[in-house]
mmCIF file of C-alpha atoms and ligand atoms in Angstrom:
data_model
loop_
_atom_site.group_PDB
_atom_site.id
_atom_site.type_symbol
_atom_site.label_atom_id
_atom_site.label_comp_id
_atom_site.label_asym_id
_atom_site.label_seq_id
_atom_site.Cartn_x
_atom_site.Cartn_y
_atom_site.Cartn_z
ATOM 1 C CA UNK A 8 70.251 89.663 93.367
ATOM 2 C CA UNK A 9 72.987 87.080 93.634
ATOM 3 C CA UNK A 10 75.712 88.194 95.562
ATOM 4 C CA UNK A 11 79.260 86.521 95.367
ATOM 5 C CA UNK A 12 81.872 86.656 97.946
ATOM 6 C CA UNK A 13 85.571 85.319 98.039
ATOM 7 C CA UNK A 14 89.052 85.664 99.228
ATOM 8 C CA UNK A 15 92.354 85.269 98.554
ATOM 9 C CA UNK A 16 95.677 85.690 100.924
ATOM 10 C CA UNK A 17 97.892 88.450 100.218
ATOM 11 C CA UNK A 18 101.031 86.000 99.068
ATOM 12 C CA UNK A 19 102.093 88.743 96.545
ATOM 13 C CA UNK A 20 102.245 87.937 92.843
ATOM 14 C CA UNK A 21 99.317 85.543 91.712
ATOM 15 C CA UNK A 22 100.858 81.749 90.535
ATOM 16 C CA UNK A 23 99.202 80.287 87.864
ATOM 17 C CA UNK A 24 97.468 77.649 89.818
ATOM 18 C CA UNK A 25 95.148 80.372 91.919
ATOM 19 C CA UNK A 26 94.859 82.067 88.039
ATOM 20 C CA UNK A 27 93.374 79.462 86.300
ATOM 21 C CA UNK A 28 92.025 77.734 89.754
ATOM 22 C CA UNK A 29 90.264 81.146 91.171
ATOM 23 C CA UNK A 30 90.708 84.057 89.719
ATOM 24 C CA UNK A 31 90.209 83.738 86.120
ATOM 25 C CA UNK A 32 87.158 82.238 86.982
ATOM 26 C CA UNK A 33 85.778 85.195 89.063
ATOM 27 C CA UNK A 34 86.726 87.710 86.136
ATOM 28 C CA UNK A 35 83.866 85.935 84.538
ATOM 29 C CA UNK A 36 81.435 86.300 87.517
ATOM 30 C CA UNK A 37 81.749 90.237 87.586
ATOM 31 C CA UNK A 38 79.712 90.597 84.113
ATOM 32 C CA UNK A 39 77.006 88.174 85.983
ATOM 33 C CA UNK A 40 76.880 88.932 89.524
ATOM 34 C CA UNK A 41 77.042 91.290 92.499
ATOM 35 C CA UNK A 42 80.555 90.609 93.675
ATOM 36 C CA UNK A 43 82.752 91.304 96.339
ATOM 37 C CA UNK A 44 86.720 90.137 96.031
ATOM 38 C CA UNK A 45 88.829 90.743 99.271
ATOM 39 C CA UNK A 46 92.727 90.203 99.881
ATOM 40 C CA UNK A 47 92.434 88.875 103.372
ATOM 41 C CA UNK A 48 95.402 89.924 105.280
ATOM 42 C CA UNK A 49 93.505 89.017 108.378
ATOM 43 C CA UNK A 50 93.715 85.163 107.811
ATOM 44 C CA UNK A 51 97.712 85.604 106.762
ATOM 45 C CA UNK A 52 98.413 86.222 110.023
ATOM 46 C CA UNK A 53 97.183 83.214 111.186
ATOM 47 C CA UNK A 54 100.381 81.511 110.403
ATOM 48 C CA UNK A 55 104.195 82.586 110.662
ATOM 49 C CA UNK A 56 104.580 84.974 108.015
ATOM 50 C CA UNK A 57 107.194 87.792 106.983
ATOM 51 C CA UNK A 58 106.057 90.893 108.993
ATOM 52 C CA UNK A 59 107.873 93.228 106.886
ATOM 53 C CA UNK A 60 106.630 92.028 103.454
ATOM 54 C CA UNK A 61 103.156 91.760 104.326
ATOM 55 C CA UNK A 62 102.376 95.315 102.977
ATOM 56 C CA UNK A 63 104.133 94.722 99.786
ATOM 57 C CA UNK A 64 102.466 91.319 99.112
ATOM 58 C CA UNK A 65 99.293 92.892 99.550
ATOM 59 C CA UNK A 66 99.963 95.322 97.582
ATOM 60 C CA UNK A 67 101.215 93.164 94.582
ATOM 61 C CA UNK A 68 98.255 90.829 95.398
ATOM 62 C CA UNK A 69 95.907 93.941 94.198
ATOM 63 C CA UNK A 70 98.120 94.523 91.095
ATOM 64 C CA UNK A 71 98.187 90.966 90.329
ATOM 65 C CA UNK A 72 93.961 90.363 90.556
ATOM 66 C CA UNK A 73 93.744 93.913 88.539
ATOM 67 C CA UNK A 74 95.780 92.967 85.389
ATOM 68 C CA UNK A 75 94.531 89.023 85.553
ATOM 69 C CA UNK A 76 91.009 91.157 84.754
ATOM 70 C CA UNK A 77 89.267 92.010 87.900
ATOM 71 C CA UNK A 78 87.519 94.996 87.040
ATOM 72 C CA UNK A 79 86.632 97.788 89.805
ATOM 73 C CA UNK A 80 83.727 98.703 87.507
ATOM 74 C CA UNK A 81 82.287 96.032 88.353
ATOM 75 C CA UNK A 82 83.185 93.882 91.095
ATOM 76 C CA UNK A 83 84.098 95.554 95.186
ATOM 77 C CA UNK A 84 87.747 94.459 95.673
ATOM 78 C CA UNK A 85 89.147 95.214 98.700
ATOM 79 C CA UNK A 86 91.865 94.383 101.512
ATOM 80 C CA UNK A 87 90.119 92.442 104.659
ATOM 81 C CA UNK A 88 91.586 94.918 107.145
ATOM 82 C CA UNK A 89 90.219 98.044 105.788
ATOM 83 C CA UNK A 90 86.860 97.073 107.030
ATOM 84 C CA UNK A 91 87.000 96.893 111.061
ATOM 85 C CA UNK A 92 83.410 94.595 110.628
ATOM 86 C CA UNK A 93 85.154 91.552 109.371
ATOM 87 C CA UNK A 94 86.838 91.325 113.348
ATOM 88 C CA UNK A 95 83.934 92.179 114.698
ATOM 89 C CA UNK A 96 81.498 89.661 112.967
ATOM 90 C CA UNK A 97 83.953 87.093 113.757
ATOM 91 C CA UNK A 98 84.314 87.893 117.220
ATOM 92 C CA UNK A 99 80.247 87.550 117.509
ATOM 93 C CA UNK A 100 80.457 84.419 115.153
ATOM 94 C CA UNK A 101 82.798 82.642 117.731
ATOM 95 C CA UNK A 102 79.807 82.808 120.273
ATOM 96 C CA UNK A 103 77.541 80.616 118.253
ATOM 97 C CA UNK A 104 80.056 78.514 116.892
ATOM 98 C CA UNK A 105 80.956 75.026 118.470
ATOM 99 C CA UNK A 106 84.809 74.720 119.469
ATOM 100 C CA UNK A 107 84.458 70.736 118.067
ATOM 101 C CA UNK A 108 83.466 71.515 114.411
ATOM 102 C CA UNK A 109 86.752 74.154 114.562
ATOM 103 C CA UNK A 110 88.508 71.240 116.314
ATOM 104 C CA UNK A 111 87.452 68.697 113.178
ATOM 105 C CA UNK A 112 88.218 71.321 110.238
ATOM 106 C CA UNK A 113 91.216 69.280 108.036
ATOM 107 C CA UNK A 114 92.630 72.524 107.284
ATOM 108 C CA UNK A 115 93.297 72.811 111.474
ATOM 109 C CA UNK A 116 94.055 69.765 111.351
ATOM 110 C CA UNK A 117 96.878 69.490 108.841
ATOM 111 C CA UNK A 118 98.314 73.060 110.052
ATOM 112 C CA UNK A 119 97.792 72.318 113.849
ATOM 113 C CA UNK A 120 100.424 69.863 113.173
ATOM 114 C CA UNK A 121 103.012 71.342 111.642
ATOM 115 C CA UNK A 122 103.071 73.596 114.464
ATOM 116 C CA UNK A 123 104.727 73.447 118.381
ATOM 117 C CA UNK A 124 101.958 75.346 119.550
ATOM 118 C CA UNK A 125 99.131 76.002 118.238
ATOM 119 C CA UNK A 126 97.550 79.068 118.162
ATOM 120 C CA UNK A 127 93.490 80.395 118.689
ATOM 121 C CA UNK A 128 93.594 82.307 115.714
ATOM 122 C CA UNK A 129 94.327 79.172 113.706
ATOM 123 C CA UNK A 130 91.675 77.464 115.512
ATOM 124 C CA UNK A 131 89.298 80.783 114.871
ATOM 125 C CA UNK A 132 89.983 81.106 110.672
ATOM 126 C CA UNK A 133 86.969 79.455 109.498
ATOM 127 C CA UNK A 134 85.368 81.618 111.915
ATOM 128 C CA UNK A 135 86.670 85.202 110.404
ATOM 129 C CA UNK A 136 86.442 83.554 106.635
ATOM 130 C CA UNK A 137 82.564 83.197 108.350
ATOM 131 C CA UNK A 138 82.162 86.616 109.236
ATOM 132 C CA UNK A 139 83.666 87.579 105.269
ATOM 133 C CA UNK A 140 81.091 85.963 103.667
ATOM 134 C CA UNK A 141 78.579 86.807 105.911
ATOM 135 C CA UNK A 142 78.775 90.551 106.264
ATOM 136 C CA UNK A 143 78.005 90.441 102.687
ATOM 137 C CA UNK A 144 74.949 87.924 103.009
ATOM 138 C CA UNK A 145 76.565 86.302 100.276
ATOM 139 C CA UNK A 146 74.972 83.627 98.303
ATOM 140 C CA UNK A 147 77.920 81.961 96.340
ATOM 141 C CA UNK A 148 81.271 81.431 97.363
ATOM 142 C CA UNK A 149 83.441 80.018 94.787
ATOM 143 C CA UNK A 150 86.162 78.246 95.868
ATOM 144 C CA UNK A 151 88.747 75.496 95.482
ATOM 145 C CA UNK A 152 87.948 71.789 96.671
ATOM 146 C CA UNK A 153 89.813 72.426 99.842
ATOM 147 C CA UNK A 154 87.578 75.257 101.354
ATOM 148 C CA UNK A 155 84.122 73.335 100.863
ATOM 149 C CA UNK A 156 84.594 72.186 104.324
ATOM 150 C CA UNK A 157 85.066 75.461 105.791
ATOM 151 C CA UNK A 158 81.893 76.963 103.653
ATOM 152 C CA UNK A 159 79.884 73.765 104.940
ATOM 153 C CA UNK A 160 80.941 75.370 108.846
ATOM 154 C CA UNK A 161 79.663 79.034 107.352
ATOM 155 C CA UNK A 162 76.417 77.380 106.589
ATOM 156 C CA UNK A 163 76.299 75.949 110.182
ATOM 157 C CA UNK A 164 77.397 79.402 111.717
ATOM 158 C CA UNK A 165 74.888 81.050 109.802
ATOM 159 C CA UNK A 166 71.985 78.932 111.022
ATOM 160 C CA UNK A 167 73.106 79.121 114.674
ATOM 161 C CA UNK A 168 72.992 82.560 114.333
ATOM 162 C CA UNK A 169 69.665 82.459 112.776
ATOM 163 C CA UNK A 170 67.763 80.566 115.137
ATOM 164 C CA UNK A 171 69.222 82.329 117.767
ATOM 165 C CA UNK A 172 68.308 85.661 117.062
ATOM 166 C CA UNK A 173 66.438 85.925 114.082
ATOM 167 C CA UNK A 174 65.170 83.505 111.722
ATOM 168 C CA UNK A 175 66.454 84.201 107.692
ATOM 169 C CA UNK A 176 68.727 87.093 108.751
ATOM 170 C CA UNK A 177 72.238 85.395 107.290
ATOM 171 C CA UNK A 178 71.391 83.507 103.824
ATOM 172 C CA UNK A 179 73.435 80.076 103.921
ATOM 173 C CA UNK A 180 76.148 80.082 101.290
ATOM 174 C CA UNK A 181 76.818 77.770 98.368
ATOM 175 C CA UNK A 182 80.532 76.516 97.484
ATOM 176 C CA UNK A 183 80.962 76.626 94.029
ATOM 177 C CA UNK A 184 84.024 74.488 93.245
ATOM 178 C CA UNK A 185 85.306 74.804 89.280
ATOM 179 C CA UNK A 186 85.361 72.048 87.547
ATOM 180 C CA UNK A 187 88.483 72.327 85.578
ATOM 181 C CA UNK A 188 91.041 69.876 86.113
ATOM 182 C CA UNK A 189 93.298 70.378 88.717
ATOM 183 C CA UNK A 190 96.983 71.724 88.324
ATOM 184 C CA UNK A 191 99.518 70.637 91.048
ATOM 185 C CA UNK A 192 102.210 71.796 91.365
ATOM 186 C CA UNK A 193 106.086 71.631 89.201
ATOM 187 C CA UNK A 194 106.863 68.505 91.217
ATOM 188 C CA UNK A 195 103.893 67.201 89.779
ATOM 189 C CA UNK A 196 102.513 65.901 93.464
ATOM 190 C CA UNK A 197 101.308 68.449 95.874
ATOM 191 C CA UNK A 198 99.038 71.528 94.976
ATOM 192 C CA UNK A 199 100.494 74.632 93.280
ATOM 193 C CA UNK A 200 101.540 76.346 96.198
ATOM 194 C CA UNK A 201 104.256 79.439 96.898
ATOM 195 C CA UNK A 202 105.440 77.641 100.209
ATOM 196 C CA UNK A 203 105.884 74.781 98.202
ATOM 197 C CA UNK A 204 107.982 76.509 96.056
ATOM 198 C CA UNK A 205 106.382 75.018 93.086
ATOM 199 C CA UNK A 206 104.689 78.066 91.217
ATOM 200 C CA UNK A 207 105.227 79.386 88.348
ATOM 201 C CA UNK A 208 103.932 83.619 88.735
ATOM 202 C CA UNK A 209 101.665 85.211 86.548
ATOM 203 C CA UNK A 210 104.162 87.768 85.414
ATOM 204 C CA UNK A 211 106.802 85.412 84.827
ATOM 205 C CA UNK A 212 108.522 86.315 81.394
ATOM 206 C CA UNK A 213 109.756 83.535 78.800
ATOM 207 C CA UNK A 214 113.079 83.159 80.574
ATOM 208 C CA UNK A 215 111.981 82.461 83.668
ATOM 209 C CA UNK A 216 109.108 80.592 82.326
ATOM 210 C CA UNK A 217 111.804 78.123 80.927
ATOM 211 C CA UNK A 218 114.065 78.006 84.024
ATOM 212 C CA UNK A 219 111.074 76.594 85.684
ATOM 213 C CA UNK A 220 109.569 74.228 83.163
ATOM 214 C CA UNK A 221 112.330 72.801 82.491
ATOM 215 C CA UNK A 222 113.042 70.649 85.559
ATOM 216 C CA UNK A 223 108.963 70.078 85.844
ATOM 217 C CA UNK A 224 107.918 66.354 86.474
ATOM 218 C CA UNK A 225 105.964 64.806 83.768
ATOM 219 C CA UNK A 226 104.887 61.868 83.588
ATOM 220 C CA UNK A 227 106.721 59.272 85.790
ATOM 221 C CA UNK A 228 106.373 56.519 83.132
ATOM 222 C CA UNK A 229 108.784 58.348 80.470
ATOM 223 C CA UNK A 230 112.276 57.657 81.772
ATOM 224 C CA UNK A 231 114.126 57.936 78.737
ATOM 225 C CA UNK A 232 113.292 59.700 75.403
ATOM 226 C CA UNK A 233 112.640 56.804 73.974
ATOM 227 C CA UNK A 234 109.432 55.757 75.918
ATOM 228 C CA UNK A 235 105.540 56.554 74.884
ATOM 229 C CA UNK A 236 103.899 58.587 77.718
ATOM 230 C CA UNK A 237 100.003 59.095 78.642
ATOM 231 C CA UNK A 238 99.258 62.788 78.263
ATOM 232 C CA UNK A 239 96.434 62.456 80.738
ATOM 233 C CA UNK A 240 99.167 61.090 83.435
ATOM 234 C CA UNK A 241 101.393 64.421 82.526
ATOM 235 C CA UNK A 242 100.822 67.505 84.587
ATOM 236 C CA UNK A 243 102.355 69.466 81.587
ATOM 237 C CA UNK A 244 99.720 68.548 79.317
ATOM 238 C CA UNK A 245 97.272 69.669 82.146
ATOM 239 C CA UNK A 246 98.928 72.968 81.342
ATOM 240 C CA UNK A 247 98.905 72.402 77.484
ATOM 241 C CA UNK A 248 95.208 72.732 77.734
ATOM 242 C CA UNK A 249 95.137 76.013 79.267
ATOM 243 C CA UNK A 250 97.696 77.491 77.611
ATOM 244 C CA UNK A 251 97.794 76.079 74.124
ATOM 245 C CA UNK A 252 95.424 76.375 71.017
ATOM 246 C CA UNK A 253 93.664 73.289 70.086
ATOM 247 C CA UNK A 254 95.462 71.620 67.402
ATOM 248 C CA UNK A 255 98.461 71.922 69.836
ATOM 249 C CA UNK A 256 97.471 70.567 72.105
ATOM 250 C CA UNK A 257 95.888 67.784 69.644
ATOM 251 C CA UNK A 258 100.245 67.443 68.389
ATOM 252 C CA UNK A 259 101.115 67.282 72.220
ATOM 253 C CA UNK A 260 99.057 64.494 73.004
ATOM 254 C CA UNK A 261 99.715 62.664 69.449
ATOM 255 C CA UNK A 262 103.345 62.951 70.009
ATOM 256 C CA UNK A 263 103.651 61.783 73.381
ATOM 257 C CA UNK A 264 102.422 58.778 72.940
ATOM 258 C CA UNK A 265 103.964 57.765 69.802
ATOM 259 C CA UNK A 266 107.313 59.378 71.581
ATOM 260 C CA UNK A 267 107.513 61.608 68.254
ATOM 261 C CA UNK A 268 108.812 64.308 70.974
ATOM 262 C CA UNK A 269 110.483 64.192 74.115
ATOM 263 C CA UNK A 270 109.605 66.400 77.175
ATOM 264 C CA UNK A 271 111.545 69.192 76.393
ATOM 265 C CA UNK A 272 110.158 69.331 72.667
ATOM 266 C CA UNK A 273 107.173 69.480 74.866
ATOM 267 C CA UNK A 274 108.059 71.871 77.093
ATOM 268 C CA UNK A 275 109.901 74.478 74.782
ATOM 269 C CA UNK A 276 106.586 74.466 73.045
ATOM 270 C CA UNK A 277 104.493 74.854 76.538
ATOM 271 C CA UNK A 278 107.004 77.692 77.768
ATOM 272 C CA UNK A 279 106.368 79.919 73.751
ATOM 273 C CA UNK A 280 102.680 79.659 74.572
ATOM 274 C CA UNK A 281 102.408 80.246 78.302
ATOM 275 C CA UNK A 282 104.528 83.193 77.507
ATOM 276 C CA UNK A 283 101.862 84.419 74.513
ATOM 277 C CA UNK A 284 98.920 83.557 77.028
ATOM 278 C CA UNK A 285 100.059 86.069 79.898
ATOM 279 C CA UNK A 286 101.768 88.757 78.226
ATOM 280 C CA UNK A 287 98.305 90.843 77.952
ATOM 281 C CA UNK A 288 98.706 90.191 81.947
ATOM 282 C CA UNK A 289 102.137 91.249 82.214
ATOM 283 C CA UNK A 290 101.805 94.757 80.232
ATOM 284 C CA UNK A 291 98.445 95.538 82.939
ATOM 285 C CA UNK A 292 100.558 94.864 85.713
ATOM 286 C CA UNK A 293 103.397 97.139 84.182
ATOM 287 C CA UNK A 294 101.250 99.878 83.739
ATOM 288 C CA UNK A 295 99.404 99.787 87.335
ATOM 289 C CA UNK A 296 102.740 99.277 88.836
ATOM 290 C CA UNK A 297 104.089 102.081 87.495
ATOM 291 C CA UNK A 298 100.972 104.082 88.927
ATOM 292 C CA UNK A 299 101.018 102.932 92.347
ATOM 293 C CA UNK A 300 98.335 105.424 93.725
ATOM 294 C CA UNK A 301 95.787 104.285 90.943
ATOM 295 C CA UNK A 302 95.970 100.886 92.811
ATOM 296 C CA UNK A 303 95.539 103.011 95.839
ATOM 297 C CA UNK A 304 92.754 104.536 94.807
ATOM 298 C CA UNK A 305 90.999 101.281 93.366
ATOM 299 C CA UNK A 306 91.508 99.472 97.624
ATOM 300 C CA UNK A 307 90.395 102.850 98.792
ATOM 301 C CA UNK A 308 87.195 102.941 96.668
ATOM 302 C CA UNK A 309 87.149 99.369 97.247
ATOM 303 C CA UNK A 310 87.113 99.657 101.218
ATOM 304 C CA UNK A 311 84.485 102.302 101.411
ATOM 305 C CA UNK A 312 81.523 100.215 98.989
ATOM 306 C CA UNK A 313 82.321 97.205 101.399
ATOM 307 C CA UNK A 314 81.911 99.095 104.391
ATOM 308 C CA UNK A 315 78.545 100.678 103.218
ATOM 309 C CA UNK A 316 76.854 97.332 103.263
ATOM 310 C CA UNK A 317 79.187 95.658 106.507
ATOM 311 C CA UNK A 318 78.241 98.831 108.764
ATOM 312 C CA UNK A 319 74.359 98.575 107.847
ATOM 313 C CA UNK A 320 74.413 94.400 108.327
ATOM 314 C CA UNK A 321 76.791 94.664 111.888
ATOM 315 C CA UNK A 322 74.106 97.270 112.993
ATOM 316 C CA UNK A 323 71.090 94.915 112.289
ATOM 317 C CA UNK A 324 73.178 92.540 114.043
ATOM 318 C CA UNK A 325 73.547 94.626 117.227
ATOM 319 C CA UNK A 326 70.312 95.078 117.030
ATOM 320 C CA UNK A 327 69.119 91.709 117.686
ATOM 321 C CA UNK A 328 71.693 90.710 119.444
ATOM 322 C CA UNK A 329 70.925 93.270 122.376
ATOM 323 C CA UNK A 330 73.664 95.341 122.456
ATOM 324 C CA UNK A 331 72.808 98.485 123.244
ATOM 325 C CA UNK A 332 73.346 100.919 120.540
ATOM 326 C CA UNK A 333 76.098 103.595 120.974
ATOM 327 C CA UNK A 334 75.305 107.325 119.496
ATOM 328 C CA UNK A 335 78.566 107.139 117.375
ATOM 329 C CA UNK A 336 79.349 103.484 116.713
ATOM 330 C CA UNK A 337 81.403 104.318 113.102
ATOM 331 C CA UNK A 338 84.996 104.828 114.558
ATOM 332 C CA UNK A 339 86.074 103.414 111.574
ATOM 333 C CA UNK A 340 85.266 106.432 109.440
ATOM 334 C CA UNK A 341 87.198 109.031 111.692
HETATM 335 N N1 LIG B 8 90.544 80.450 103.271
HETATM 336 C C1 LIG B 8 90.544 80.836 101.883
HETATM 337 C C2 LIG B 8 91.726 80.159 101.189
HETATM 338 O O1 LIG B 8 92.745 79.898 101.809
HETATM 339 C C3 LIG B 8 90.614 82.324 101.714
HETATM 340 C C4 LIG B 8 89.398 82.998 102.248
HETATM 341 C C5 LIG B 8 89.302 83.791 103.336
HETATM 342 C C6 LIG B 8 88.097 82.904 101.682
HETATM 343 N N2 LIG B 8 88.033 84.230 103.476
HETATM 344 C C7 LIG B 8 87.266 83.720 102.507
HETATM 345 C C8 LIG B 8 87.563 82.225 100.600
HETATM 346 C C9 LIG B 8 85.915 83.817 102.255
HETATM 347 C C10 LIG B 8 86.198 82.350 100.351
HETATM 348 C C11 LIG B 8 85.389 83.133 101.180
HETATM 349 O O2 LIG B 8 91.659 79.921 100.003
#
């Protein structure tokens, strides 16, 4: 069985770059695989964050991966620091795992840098988002371009473990990057990213779809209306094809480069169908929000199939690792 295992921070409402980059992808893994989806509120921490909206962005997270079509039927989906393993893991994971590789990671890098001072559990992330897909011996871990690196380091871990004490125990996990064409962000330059403030949110409704279209970069080479663009060049066309039926998008790209319409034509026309695309979203996340402990129930249910399979793997793990077992070692469940 093929088991699939990824995460997403808890940043609240879903933009539509982790939609159509992550998570609409992984609604279509649940019909194929075993899968386990987990809001990991344990790597948000690694970075300044806003103590007091943490629980709420968690919580919308959930609401947000439910109504884009994750289906508790039939994928795990869970919150990181319901199940005490993932620490645990990680804390065993950072004996095997070689302080230069963490030192090399361009994710460290880039953040290490934008800080004063820098922090172990920055240093230590790969290691936890080691210990996540581990737990799980997962097989597959789709991802964006950014985290092959860090899934390359999981590998590593998981053979250091291995050889160490006991040959084939951890499988070593595949990256599976999408292929779909990537959507930066409204500037049209850096990835689609909330501290970026360049998202536009799943539940955004025509309005406020508009308000943020409007001022989107295109491409660079139109100044004026008067000027043929390159749909390919156009981060709004990128958008086009996810959002727009075919012979649309066929009339965007035609009238672009003939200048038949000018970016706003464009963009009016972008803004009707993005609308269209994610209202079945929107009504979802209406109705679980306005049953809050249904969404409860689903991270509760969530939590407890998770835990099944972390508490049997951490006790193999014990096992060989010499520790000697304790007659109660499930605090967790009391
Ligand atoms: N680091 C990932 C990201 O920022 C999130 C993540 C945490 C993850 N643990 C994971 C992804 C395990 C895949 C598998 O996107």
């Amino acid at each position: 069985m093929i088991r699939v295992f990824s995460g997403i921070q808890p940043s609240g409402e879903l933009h539509i770059g982790n939609y159509l980059g992550a998570v609409k992808h992984w609604v279509g893994l649940q019909d194929e695989y075993e899968c386990f989806f987990c809001i990991v509120d344990y790597h948000a921490i690694t970075q300044d964050y806003d103590v007091d909206a943490l629980e709420s962005h968690t919580f919308d997270m959930a609401v947000s991966l439910l109504a884009a079509g994750l289906d508790p039927g039939k994928c795990v989906l869970f919150v990181q620091s319901h199940v005490l393993e993932h620490t645990e893991l990680a804390w065993v994971f950072t004996t095997v795992t070689p302080l230069g590789e963490l030192e090399r990671m361009t994710q460290f890098k880039e953040k290490a840098q934008r800080q004063e001072s820098v922090l172990a559990g920055l240093l230590n992330y790969p290691v936890l988002q080691a210990a996540d897909v581990l737990l799980y011996k997962a097989n597959r871990v789709p991802v964006g371009e950014d985290q092959v690196q860090h899934v390359e380091l999981i590998r590593e871990i998981a053979r250091k473990w291995n050889t160490r004490y006991g040959q084939d125990f951890f499988p070593e996990p595949h990256a599976q990057v999408g292929r779909a064409r990537r959507i930066l962000g409204l500037d049209g330059q850096s990835k689609m990213s909330k501290s970026l403030g360049n998202t536009i949110g799943i539940l955004e409704e025509l309005d406020g779809i508009w308000e943020l279209l409007r001022p989107a970069v295109t491409d660079p080479a139109r100044v004026t209306r008067k000027d043929p663009g390159t749909p390919e060049m156009c981060n709004l066309y990128a958008l086009h094809q996810q959002f727009s039926p075919a012979y649309t998008v066929e009339e965007v790209a035609n009238k672009c480069r003939t200048a038949g319409w000018g970016c706003l034509d464009c963009k009016r026309v972008l803004a009707d169908n993005m609308a269209v695309a994610l209202a079945p979203i929107r009504e979802r996340a209406a109705e679980l929000r306005a049953r809050p402990e249904r969404v409860q129930e689903v991270l509760e249910s969530g939590a407890e199939r998770a835990r099944s399979v972390a508490r049997e793997t951490m006790r193999e793990v014990r096992e060989r690792m010499g520790l000697l077992s304790a007659p109660q070692a499930t605090p967790s469940e009391t």
